[in-house]
Amino acid sequence: MNWKKWSLLLTLVLAMSVFLAACGGDDNEGGEETEADPDTEETEGTDDGETEEAGDSELAEEQVLNVNIKSEPPSLHPGKASDTTSSAVLDQVFEGLTRINQDGEVEPAMAEEWEMSEDQATYTFTIREGATWTNGDPVTAQDFEYAWKWVLDPASPDTDYAYQLYSIKGAEAAKNEEGSLDDVGVTAEDDKTLVVELEQPTPYFLDLVAFHTYYPVNQSVVEGNDDWAQEVTENYVTNGPFTLESWSHKDQIVLQKNADYWDAETVQLETINMFMIDDENTALTMYDNGELDWAGSPTDSLPLSAIPSRKADGTLNISSLAGVYYYAYNVEEAPFDNPNIRKAFAMAINRQGIVDNITQGEQQPAMALVPPSIFEENNEGYFGDNDVETAKELLAQGLEEEGLDELPTVNLSYNTSEAHAAIAQAVQDMWKQNLDVDVELNNEEWNVYLDTMGEGNFQVGRMGWLADFNDAINFLEIFNTVGGNNYTNWEDEGYQALLKESRTETDADAREEILREAEAIFMDAMPIAPIYFYTNVWLSDEKVKNVEVSPMGGIQYKWGYIAAE
């Protein structure tokens, strides 16, 4: 291909530091670390107006944090949300049985303690005294049972993340109408005791219950009220360190400190303004003008054109992220119902060129599904990057299998972002140069795009995935069955059998080998073309302290504060 021509094109495209935005999707869903010490003690100031202190830094009198979440959250219902924009809000206003702290470790949250049975298949959680909802109601074990079973109810709409609960005994059967909700292994024995029976030992279960699909909801308020999470009303009742003060759709969300939160003395930020600024250049200008305190990952992206200079002046933060940016094939749509054609398109992409010339955030070319932070050998992957000769051979083989001389125009879809556009334009050029295939680009706003993908109205579509917990199953189980976050329409019985086997294997090494076998089946079928493994790329004002981005792509403001200048 004409590399000079492509490089010039990329130079002219002002794009954004590419980010995925949903644990399955948009333009952010990413995350990493701004160093902060979760064990820092914070002491309240005296009543005479003396400045408060947090660790070695004095607290500013005004504890207001301004961030950009880029777009409207698709859902602020914990049981429905499946993207990072939504979870970035939900993680501040709700809280599960556990919370992942700033060191990436599980710590007690709504559950003050728990016990695990000898066979590691039953957990008994004790809901802490003093945990309340924002309307004053106590948080009860029944609230958790109700919330989880609501997600598992076949009649509940938009529950793409229901499979996150399938570790629980009877959960998958209930969701698939092969069993009863009454048989699901979640029982509130009394107001403060929640007993959870698992299908088999699940070593990451305490990490799972910190995830937003496992958040409770106030049963007495939401039961029978299907629209409770649509607006900020008396029905939007939460239990986290912050409350949802206001929600101006497609404009701004305002969070306020929850004075009744059980650990309120730890929370120093009084207000968090979450702006919805879609244009990365506008957001960066606001950051430079002091109107935003944070720019970039994990809730926003930086303009690609800004990355080199910020890296040069030492203000750019980059950290690894357990996530993969990929193009999903619709395997029910010709020509991508042919595996060899799918492989040809995947191998005809120059990933190193993309990360060097477009994203520029030290991302890693991806030739596998599971990030190398989980499977180290995926530093190399299953095929060669930019293997044009093999791609041409596979395309010729696929065309012969389909009885075709050439391919018609292919449609490549992506959601609105300068970075996604720049990558799509580059790939469009690569596929034309390397495979002599014309590619038409299709761009849609995020919420519309999710509907398009979910309805299968695409041939190739940009997607991405960030880990919800640090285990390979989190990436592999996406593609277990059609639906949910699996937009490819690909299924495989052997793959499903291996995932099922992995859930009952208690030997860690044997389980890892099973999951590797499953990934090998997936990569041989190639229902996606992996592009790169994510990094987090961001700028933050030096006065913002103790806000850390996790390697899983989340961000929490519970421990954050604004230091006095």
Coordinates of C-alpha atoms in Angstrom, one line a residue:
M1 CA 0.0 0.0 0.0
N2 CA 1.1 3.6 -0.3
W3 CA 2.4 4.2 3.2
K4 CA 3.2 7.9 2.6
K5 CA -0.2 8.6 1.3
W6 CA -1.8 6.9 4.3
S7 CA 0.4 8.7 6.8
L8 CA -0.5 12.0 5.2
L9 CA -4.2 11.1 5.5
L10 CA -3.7 10.3 9.2
T11 CA -1.8 13.5 9.8
L12 CA -4.8 15.5 8.4
V13 CA -7.3 13.7 10.6
L14 CA -7.6 15.2 14.0
A15 CA -8.8 12.4 16.1
M16 CA -9.1 11.2 19.5
S17 CA -7.1 9.0 21.7
V18 CA -9.1 5.9 20.9
F19 CA -11.0 4.4 23.6
L20 CA -13.8 2.0 23.7
A21 CA -16.8 3.0 25.5
A22 CA -18.6 0.2 26.9
C23 CA -17.6 -2.7 28.8
G24 CA -18.8 -3.5 25.6
G25 CA -18.5 -0.4 23.7
D26 CA -18.6 3.4 23.3
D27 CA -15.7 5.8 23.5
N28 CA -14.4 5.3 26.8
E29 CA -14.8 2.1 28.7
G30 CA -11.3 2.0 29.7
G31 CA -9.2 2.7 32.7
E32 CA -5.9 2.7 34.5
E33 CA -4.0 4.3 37.3
T34 CA -3.3 7.7 38.5
E35 CA -1.2 6.9 41.6
A36 CA -3.0 7.4 44.9
D37 CA -2.8 5.9 48.3
P38 CA -6.1 4.4 49.5
D39 CA -4.8 4.2 53.0
T40 CA -4.2 7.9 53.3
E41 CA -6.0 9.2 56.4
E42 CA -8.1 12.3 55.9
T43 CA -9.0 14.4 58.9
E44 CA -11.9 16.8 59.1
G45 CA -11.1 20.5 59.7
T46 CA -12.3 22.2 62.8
D47 CA -15.4 24.3 63.0
D48 CA -13.4 27.6 63.0
G49 CA -12.8 27.2 59.2
E50 CA -9.3 25.8 59.3
T51 CA -8.2 24.0 56.1
E52 CA -8.8 20.3 56.1
E53 CA -5.9 17.9 55.2
A54 CA -5.8 14.7 53.3
G55 CA -2.5 12.8 53.8
D56 CA 0.3 15.3 53.1
S57 CA -1.9 17.7 51.1
E58 CA -4.1 20.4 52.4
L59 CA -7.7 20.2 51.2
A60 CA -9.0 23.1 49.1
E61 CA -12.0 24.9 50.5
E62 CA -14.0 24.0 47.4
Q63 CA -14.2 20.3 46.8
V64 CA -15.5 20.3 43.3
L65 CA -14.3 18.0 40.5
N66 CA -15.1 18.6 36.8
V67 CA -14.9 15.7 34.4
N68 CA -16.1 14.8 30.9
I69 CA -18.0 11.6 30.3
K70 CA -18.4 12.5 26.6
S71 CA -22.0 11.2 26.0
E72 CA -25.3 10.5 27.5
P73 CA -25.2 7.3 29.6
P74 CA -27.4 4.7 27.9
S75 CA -28.8 3.5 31.2
L76 CA -28.4 4.4 34.9
H77 CA -30.2 1.2 35.9
P78 CA -27.6 -1.1 37.4
G79 CA -29.3 -4.2 36.0
K80 CA -29.5 -2.8 32.5
A81 CA -26.2 -0.9 32.0
S82 CA -23.6 -2.6 29.8
D83 CA -21.3 0.3 28.9
T84 CA -18.5 2.2 30.6
T85 CA -20.2 5.6 30.4
S86 CA -23.1 4.3 32.5
S87 CA -20.8 2.4 34.9
A88 CA -18.7 5.5 35.4
V89 CA -21.8 7.1 37.0
L90 CA -23.2 4.0 38.6
D91 CA -20.0 3.2 40.4
Q92 CA -20.2 6.5 42.3
V93 CA -23.9 6.4 43.3
F94 CA -24.3 2.7 44.1
E95 CA -22.4 0.2 46.0
G96 CA -22.3 -3.6 46.0
L97 CA -21.4 -6.1 48.7
T98 CA -17.8 -5.5 48.0
R99 CA -15.7 -2.7 46.5
I100 CA -12.4 -2.9 44.6
N101 CA -10.1 -0.4 46.4
Q102 CA -7.3 1.8 45.1
D103 CA -4.9 -1.1 45.3
G104 CA -7.1 -3.3 43.2
E105 CA -8.1 -5.5 46.1
V106 CA -11.5 -6.5 47.3
E107 CA -12.7 -4.8 50.5
P108 CA -16.0 -4.9 52.5
A109 CA -18.6 -2.5 51.3
M110 CA -22.4 -3.1 51.8
A111 CA -21.3 -6.4 53.4
E112 CA -19.3 -5.8 56.5
E113 CA -18.1 -9.4 56.5
W114 CA -18.7 -12.8 54.9
E115 CA -18.0 -16.5 55.3
M116 CA -17.2 -19.0 52.6
S117 CA -18.1 -22.7 53.0
E118 CA -15.5 -25.4 53.1
D119 CA -16.3 -26.4 49.5
Q120 CA -16.1 -22.7 48.4
A121 CA -19.5 -22.9 46.8
T122 CA -21.6 -21.0 49.4
Y123 CA -21.1 -17.5 50.7
T124 CA -22.9 -15.9 53.6
F125 CA -22.8 -12.1 53.6
T126 CA -23.7 -9.9 56.5
I127 CA -25.1 -6.5 55.5
R128 CA -23.5 -3.8 57.5
E129 CA -25.3 -1.9 60.2
G130 CA -25.9 1.7 59.3
A131 CA -26.0 1.1 55.5
T132 CA -29.0 3.1 54.2
W133 CA -30.6 4.2 51.0
T134 CA -30.7 7.9 50.2
N135 CA -34.4 8.0 51.3
G136 CA -33.4 6.7 54.7
D137 CA -34.5 3.1 54.3
P138 CA -32.0 0.5 55.5
V139 CA -30.2 -1.5 52.8
T140 CA -31.3 -5.1 53.3
A141 CA -30.4 -8.5 52.1
Q142 CA -33.8 -8.6 50.4
D143 CA -32.8 -5.6 48.2
F144 CA -29.9 -7.7 46.8
E145 CA -32.0 -10.8 46.3
Y146 CA -34.6 -8.7 44.5
A147 CA -32.1 -6.9 42.3
W148 CA -30.3 -10.0 41.2
K149 CA -33.4 -12.0 40.5
W150 CA -34.8 -9.1 38.6
V151 CA -31.9 -9.3 36.2
L152 CA -32.4 -13.1 35.9
D153 CA -36.1 -12.8 35.2
P154 CA -36.7 -13.7 31.6
A155 CA -39.3 -10.9 31.4
S156 CA -36.8 -8.2 32.4
P157 CA -35.8 -6.1 29.4
D158 CA -32.3 -5.0 28.3
T159 CA -30.4 -7.3 30.7
D160 CA -27.3 -7.9 28.5
Y161 CA -25.1 -8.5 31.5
A162 CA -27.3 -11.3 33.0
Y163 CA -24.6 -13.8 32.3
Q164 CA -22.4 -12.1 34.9
L165 CA -24.7 -13.8 37.4
Y166 CA -24.4 -17.3 36.0
S167 CA -21.9 -18.4 38.6
I168 CA -24.9 -18.5 41.0
K169 CA -26.8 -21.8 41.3
G170 CA -29.8 -22.0 38.9
A171 CA -29.2 -18.5 37.5
E172 CA -28.6 -19.5 33.9
A173 CA -31.5 -22.0 33.9
A174 CA -33.8 -19.3 35.3
K175 CA -32.8 -16.7 32.7
N176 CA -33.3 -19.3 29.9
E177 CA -36.7 -20.3 31.2
E178 CA -35.3 -23.8 31.9
G179 CA -35.7 -23.3 35.7
S180 CA -37.5 -21.2 38.3
L181 CA -36.4 -18.0 39.9
D182 CA -37.4 -19.7 43.1
D183 CA -34.5 -22.1 42.6
V184 CA -31.8 -19.5 42.1
G185 CA -29.3 -19.8 44.9
V186 CA -29.8 -16.3 46.4
T187 CA -31.6 -16.2 49.7
A188 CA -32.2 -13.4 52.1
E189 CA -32.4 -15.3 55.4
D190 CA -33.2 -12.1 57.2
D191 CA -32.7 -8.4 56.7
K192 CA -28.9 -8.6 57.3
T193 CA -28.0 -12.1 56.0
L194 CA -27.7 -13.0 52.3
V195 CA -26.7 -16.6 51.4
V196 CA -25.4 -17.2 47.9
E197 CA -25.0 -20.7 46.5
L198 CA -22.8 -21.1 43.5
E199 CA -22.9 -23.7 40.7
Q200 CA -19.3 -24.4 41.5
P201 CA -16.3 -22.7 43.3
T202 CA -15.7 -19.3 41.6
P203 CA -12.4 -17.8 42.7
Y204 CA -13.3 -14.4 41.4
F205 CA -16.8 -14.2 42.9
L206 CA -15.9 -11.5 45.5
D207 CA -14.6 -9.4 42.6
L208 CA -17.9 -10.1 40.7
V209 CA -20.1 -8.8 43.5
A210 CA -18.4 -5.5 43.3
F211 CA -19.6 -5.1 39.7
H212 CA -22.6 -2.9 38.9
T213 CA -24.8 -5.8 37.7
Y214 CA -24.6 -7.0 41.3
Y215 CA -25.6 -3.7 42.8
P216 CA -28.8 -3.7 45.0
V217 CA -31.9 -1.6 44.3
N218 CA -34.4 -0.5 46.8
Q219 CA -37.2 -3.0 46.3
S220 CA -39.8 -1.0 48.1
V221 CA -39.3 1.9 45.7
V222 CA -38.6 0.3 42.4
E223 CA -40.8 -2.7 42.4
G224 CA -43.7 -2.1 39.9
N225 CA -42.1 1.2 38.8
D226 CA -40.4 0.4 35.4
D227 CA -39.3 3.9 34.8
W228 CA -37.6 4.6 38.1
A229 CA -34.1 5.0 36.5
Q230 CA -35.1 7.4 33.7
E231 CA -34.9 10.7 35.6
V232 CA -33.8 12.2 38.9
T233 CA -36.9 11.9 41.0
E234 CA -37.7 10.7 44.5
N235 CA -37.6 7.2 43.0
Y236 CA -34.0 7.3 42.0
V237 CA -32.8 6.0 45.3
T238 CA -29.1 5.0 45.7
N239 CA -26.7 3.8 48.4
G240 CA -23.2 4.9 47.3
P241 CA -20.7 7.6 48.3
F242 CA -22.5 10.1 46.0
T243 CA -26.0 10.9 45.1
L244 CA -27.4 11.8 41.7
E245 CA -28.3 15.4 42.2
S246 CA -29.4 16.3 38.7
W247 CA -29.4 14.8 35.2
S248 CA -29.7 17.2 32.3
H249 CA -29.9 14.7 29.4
K250 CA -27.1 15.0 26.8
D251 CA -25.7 17.9 28.7
Q252 CA -24.5 17.3 32.3
I253 CA -24.9 15.1 35.4
V254 CA -24.2 16.5 38.8
L255 CA -23.3 14.2 41.8
Q256 CA -23.3 15.3 45.4
K257 CA -21.6 13.8 48.4
N258 CA -23.9 11.4 50.2
A259 CA -23.8 12.6 53.8
D260 CA -25.6 9.4 54.9
Y261 CA -23.2 7.0 53.3
W262 CA -21.8 4.6 55.8
D263 CA -18.2 5.7 55.1
A264 CA -19.0 9.4 54.5
E265 CA -16.0 10.5 56.5
T266 CA -13.7 9.1 53.8
V267 CA -15.4 11.1 51.0
Q268 CA -14.0 14.5 50.6
L269 CA -15.4 15.6 47.2
E270 CA -18.6 17.5 47.7
T271 CA -19.6 17.9 44.0
I272 CA -18.7 16.1 40.8
N273 CA -19.8 17.8 37.6
M274 CA -19.9 15.3 34.7
F275 CA -20.2 17.1 31.4
M276 CA -21.2 15.4 28.1
I277 CA -18.9 17.0 25.6
D278 CA -18.7 14.9 22.5
D279 CA -15.9 16.8 20.8
E280 CA -12.5 15.9 22.2
N281 CA -10.9 19.2 21.0
T282 CA -13.5 21.2 22.9
A283 CA -13.0 19.1 26.0
L284 CA -9.2 19.6 25.8
T285 CA -9.6 23.3 25.4
M286 CA -11.8 23.3 28.5
Y287 CA -9.2 21.4 30.4
D288 CA -6.5 23.8 29.3
N289 CA -8.7 26.7 30.5
G290 CA -9.3 25.2 33.9
E291 CA -12.9 24.3 33.2
L292 CA -12.2 20.6 33.4
D293 CA -9.9 18.9 35.9
W294 CA -9.4 15.8 33.9
A295 CA -9.1 15.0 30.2
G296 CA -9.0 11.6 28.5
S297 CA -9.3 8.1 29.9
P298 CA -11.3 6.5 31.2
T299 CA -14.4 8.5 30.6
D300 CA -13.2 10.6 27.6
S301 CA -10.5 10.6 24.9
L302 CA -7.8 13.0 23.9
P303 CA -7.4 14.4 20.4
L304 CA -4.8 12.4 18.6
S305 CA -3.1 15.5 17.5
A306 CA -2.5 16.5 21.1
I307 CA -0.8 13.4 22.3
P308 CA 2.8 13.9 21.0
S309 CA 3.2 17.4 22.5
R310 CA 1.7 16.3 25.9
K311 CA 3.9 13.3 25.9
A312 CA 6.9 15.5 25.2
D313 CA 6.2 18.0 27.9
G314 CA 5.7 15.2 30.5
T315 CA 2.0 15.8 31.3
L316 CA 0.6 12.8 29.6
N317 CA -0.3 9.8 31.7
I318 CA -0.3 6.3 30.1
S319 CA -1.0 3.0 31.7
S320 CA -1.9 -0.5 30.5
L321 CA -5.5 -1.6 30.3
A322 CA -7.0 -5.0 30.2
G323 CA -9.1 -4.4 27.1
V324 CA -9.2 -5.1 23.4
Y325 CA -10.4 -2.9 20.5
Y326 CA -11.8 -5.0 17.6
Y327 CA -13.9 -5.2 14.5
A328 CA -16.8 -7.5 14.9
Y329 CA -18.0 -9.5 11.8
N330 CA -21.6 -10.3 11.3
V331 CA -21.1 -14.0 10.5
E332 CA -24.7 -14.3 9.3
E333 CA -24.1 -11.6 6.6
A334 CA -22.2 -12.4 3.4
P335 CA -19.3 -12.4 2.8
F336 CA -18.4 -12.7 6.4
D337 CA -20.2 -16.0 6.8
N338 CA -17.0 -17.5 5.3
P339 CA -14.2 -18.0 7.9
N340 CA -11.4 -17.7 5.3
I341 CA -12.7 -14.3 4.2
R342 CA -12.9 -13.2 7.8
K343 CA -9.3 -14.2 8.3
A344 CA -8.2 -12.5 5.2
F345 CA -9.7 -9.2 6.3
A346 CA -8.1 -9.5 9.7
M347 CA -4.6 -10.3 8.4
A348 CA -4.7 -7.4 5.9
I349 CA -4.7 -4.8 8.7
N350 CA -1.4 -3.1 9.7
R351 CA -1.9 -2.8 13.4
Q352 CA 1.5 -1.5 14.2
G353 CA 0.9 1.3 11.8
I354 CA -2.4 2.2 13.5
V355 CA -0.9 2.4 17.0
D356 CA 2.2 4.2 15.8
N357 CA 0.5 6.7 13.6
I358 CA -3.1 7.1 14.8
T359 CA -3.6 6.2 18.5
Q360 CA -0.1 7.0 19.6
G361 CA -0.8 6.0 23.2
E362 CA 1.5 3.0 23.4
Q363 CA -1.3 0.6 22.6
Q364 CA -0.2 -3.0 21.6
P365 CA -1.2 -4.6 18.3
A366 CA -3.7 -7.4 19.0
M367 CA -3.7 -10.8 17.3
A368 CA -5.7 -12.5 20.0
L369 CA -8.8 -11.9 22.1
V370 CA -7.5 -12.1 25.7
P371 CA -5.1 -9.3 26.7
P372 CA -1.5 -10.4 27.4
S373 CA -1.8 -9.1 31.0
I374 CA -4.0 -12.2 31.4
F375 CA -2.5 -14.6 28.8
E376 CA 1.2 -13.6 28.4
E377 CA 1.6 -15.6 25.1
N378 CA -0.9 -13.3 23.5
N379 CA 1.9 -10.8 23.1
E380 CA 2.5 -12.7 19.9
G381 CA -1.1 -14.0 19.2
Y382 CA -2.5 -16.3 16.7
F383 CA -1.4 -14.8 13.4
G384 CA 1.0 -12.3 12.0
D385 CA 0.3 -8.6 11.9
N386 CA -0.1 -7.1 8.4
D387 CA 0.4 -10.5 6.7
V388 CA -0.8 -9.4 3.3
E389 CA 0.4 -12.4 1.3
T390 CA -1.5 -14.9 3.6
A391 CA -4.5 -12.6 3.5
K392 CA -4.6 -12.6 -0.3
E393 CA -4.3 -16.4 -0.3
L394 CA -7.1 -16.8 2.2
L395 CA -9.3 -14.3 0.3
A396 CA -8.8 -16.3 -2.9
Q397 CA -9.7 -19.5 -1.1
G398 CA -12.8 -17.9 0.4
L399 CA -13.9 -16.5 -3.0
E400 CA -13.6 -19.9 -4.6
E401 CA -15.6 -21.5 -1.8
E402 CA -18.3 -18.9 -2.3
G403 CA -18.2 -19.2 -6.1
L404 CA -17.2 -15.5 -6.5
D405 CA -14.7 -13.7 -8.7
E406 CA -14.6 -10.6 -6.5
L407 CA -16.3 -9.1 -3.5
P408 CA -19.0 -6.4 -3.6
T409 CA -18.5 -3.3 -1.6
V410 CA -18.2 -4.0 2.1
N411 CA -19.7 -1.8 4.8
L412 CA -17.6 -0.8 7.9
S413 CA -19.5 0.8 10.8
Y414 CA -18.3 2.8 13.8
N415 CA -19.7 5.1 16.4
T416 CA -18.9 8.8 16.4
S417 CA -15.4 9.6 17.3
E418 CA -12.5 11.2 15.4
A419 CA -10.3 8.4 16.4
H420 CA -12.7 5.7 15.3
A421 CA -13.1 7.6 12.1
A422 CA -9.3 7.8 11.6
I423 CA -8.8 4.1 12.2
A424 CA -11.8 3.2 9.9
Q425 CA -10.4 5.4 7.1
A426 CA -7.0 3.7 7.5
V427 CA -8.4 0.2 7.4
Q428 CA -10.6 1.2 4.5
D429 CA -7.4 2.1 2.6
M430 CA -5.6 -1.1 3.7
W431 CA -8.4 -3.3 2.6
K432 CA -8.5 -1.6 -0.8
Q433 CA -4.7 -1.6 -1.3
N434 CA -4.2 -5.2 0.1
L435 CA -7.3 -7.0 -1.0
D436 CA -8.7 -4.8 -3.7
V437 CA -12.0 -4.5 -1.9
D438 CA -14.1 -1.3 -1.9
V439 CA -15.2 -0.3 1.6
E440 CA -18.0 2.1 2.5
L441 CA -17.9 3.7 5.9
N442 CA -21.0 4.2 8.2
N443 CA -20.9 6.4 11.3
E444 CA -23.6 6.6 13.9
E445 CA -24.0 8.2 17.4
W446 CA -23.4 5.8 20.2
N447 CA -26.9 4.9 21.4
V448 CA -28.1 4.5 17.8
Y449 CA -25.0 2.5 17.0
L450 CA -25.7 0.1 19.8
D451 CA -29.2 -0.5 18.4
T452 CA -27.8 -1.0 14.9
M453 CA -25.3 -3.6 16.1
G454 CA -27.8 -5.3 18.4
E455 CA -30.2 -5.7 15.5
G456 CA -27.5 -7.1 13.2
N457 CA -27.8 -4.4 10.7
F458 CA -24.1 -4.3 9.9
Q459 CA -21.3 -6.3 8.1
V460 CA -18.3 -5.2 10.1
G461 CA -18.6 -3.0 13.2
R462 CA -16.2 -1.4 15.6
M463 CA -16.4 -2.7 19.2
G464 CA -14.2 -3.2 22.2
W465 CA -14.2 -4.8 25.5
L466 CA -12.6 -3.9 28.9
A467 CA -12.3 -6.4 31.6
D468 CA -14.9 -6.4 34.4
F469 CA -12.6 -8.6 36.5
N470 CA -9.1 -10.0 35.9
D471 CA -9.8 -13.4 34.4
A472 CA -9.8 -14.7 30.8
I473 CA -13.4 -15.9 31.1
N474 CA -14.5 -12.3 31.1
F475 CA -13.5 -12.0 27.5
L476 CA -14.4 -15.5 26.3
E477 CA -17.9 -15.6 27.8
I478 CA -19.0 -12.7 25.7
F479 CA -19.2 -15.0 22.7
N480 CA -20.7 -18.0 24.5
T481 CA -24.1 -17.4 22.9
V482 CA -25.7 -15.1 20.4
G483 CA -27.2 -12.0 22.0
G484 CA -26.2 -9.7 24.8
N485 CA -22.8 -8.3 24.1
N486 CA -22.1 -10.8 21.3
Y487 CA -22.9 -8.9 18.2
T488 CA -21.2 -11.3 15.8
N489 CA -24.0 -13.9 15.8
W490 CA -21.2 -16.6 16.2
E491 CA -21.7 -19.7 18.4
D492 CA -19.8 -22.9 18.6
E493 CA -20.7 -26.0 20.6
G494 CA -17.1 -27.0 21.3
Y495 CA -16.4 -23.5 22.5
Q496 CA -19.4 -23.6 24.8
A497 CA -18.5 -27.0 26.2
L498 CA -15.0 -25.7 27.1
L499 CA -16.3 -22.7 28.9
K500 CA -18.8 -24.9 30.8
E501 CA -15.9 -27.2 31.7
S502 CA -13.8 -24.3 32.9
R503 CA -16.5 -23.3 35.4
T504 CA -16.2 -26.7 37.2
E505 CA -12.4 -27.1 37.1
T506 CA -10.9 -26.2 40.4
D507 CA -7.2 -26.6 39.5
A508 CA -6.0 -23.2 38.4
D509 CA -3.5 -24.4 35.8
A510 CA -5.9 -26.9 34.3
R511 CA -8.6 -24.3 34.1
E512 CA -6.3 -21.9 32.3
E513 CA -5.4 -24.5 29.8
I514 CA -9.1 -25.1 29.1
L515 CA -9.7 -21.4 28.5
R516 CA -6.7 -21.3 26.2
E517 CA -8.2 -24.1 24.2
A518 CA -11.5 -22.1 24.0
E519 CA -9.6 -19.0 22.7
A520 CA -7.9 -21.2 20.1
I521 CA -11.3 -22.3 18.7
F522 CA -12.5 -18.7 18.7
M523 CA -9.4 -17.4 16.9
D524 CA -9.6 -20.1 14.3
A525 CA -13.2 -19.2 13.6
M526 CA -12.2 -15.5 13.6
P527 CA -15.6 -13.9 14.3
I528 CA -13.7 -10.7 15.2
A529 CA -10.6 -8.9 13.9
P530 CA -8.7 -7.8 17.0
I531 CA -7.0 -4.4 16.4
Y532 CA -5.1 -3.5 19.5
F533 CA -5.0 -3.9 23.3
Y534 CA -5.9 -0.7 25.1
T535 CA -4.0 1.7 27.2
N536 CA -5.4 4.5 29.3
V537 CA -4.2 8.0 28.1
W538 CA -5.1 11.0 30.2
L539 CA -4.3 14.4 31.6
S540 CA -5.2 15.5 35.1
D541 CA -4.8 18.7 37.0
E542 CA -2.1 18.4 39.7
K543 CA -4.5 19.5 42.4
V544 CA -6.6 16.3 41.8
K545 CA -5.4 13.7 44.3
N546 CA -6.3 10.1 45.1
V547 CA -8.3 9.5 41.9
E548 CA -7.0 6.3 40.4
V549 CA -7.9 4.6 37.2
S550 CA -8.0 0.8 37.6
P551 CA -6.3 -1.7 35.2
M552 CA -9.9 -2.9 34.5
G553 CA -10.9 0.5 33.1
G554 CA -13.0 1.8 36.0
I555 CA -12.6 5.0 38.0
Q556 CA -13.8 5.8 41.5
Y557 CA -14.0 9.2 43.2
K558 CA -14.7 7.9 46.7
W559 CA -11.2 8.6 47.8
G560 CA -10.5 11.6 45.6
Y561 CA -10.0 15.2 46.8
I562 CA -8.9 18.6 45.5
A563 CA -5.7 19.8 47.1
A564 CA -5.2 23.5 48.0
E565 CA -3.0 25.4 45.6

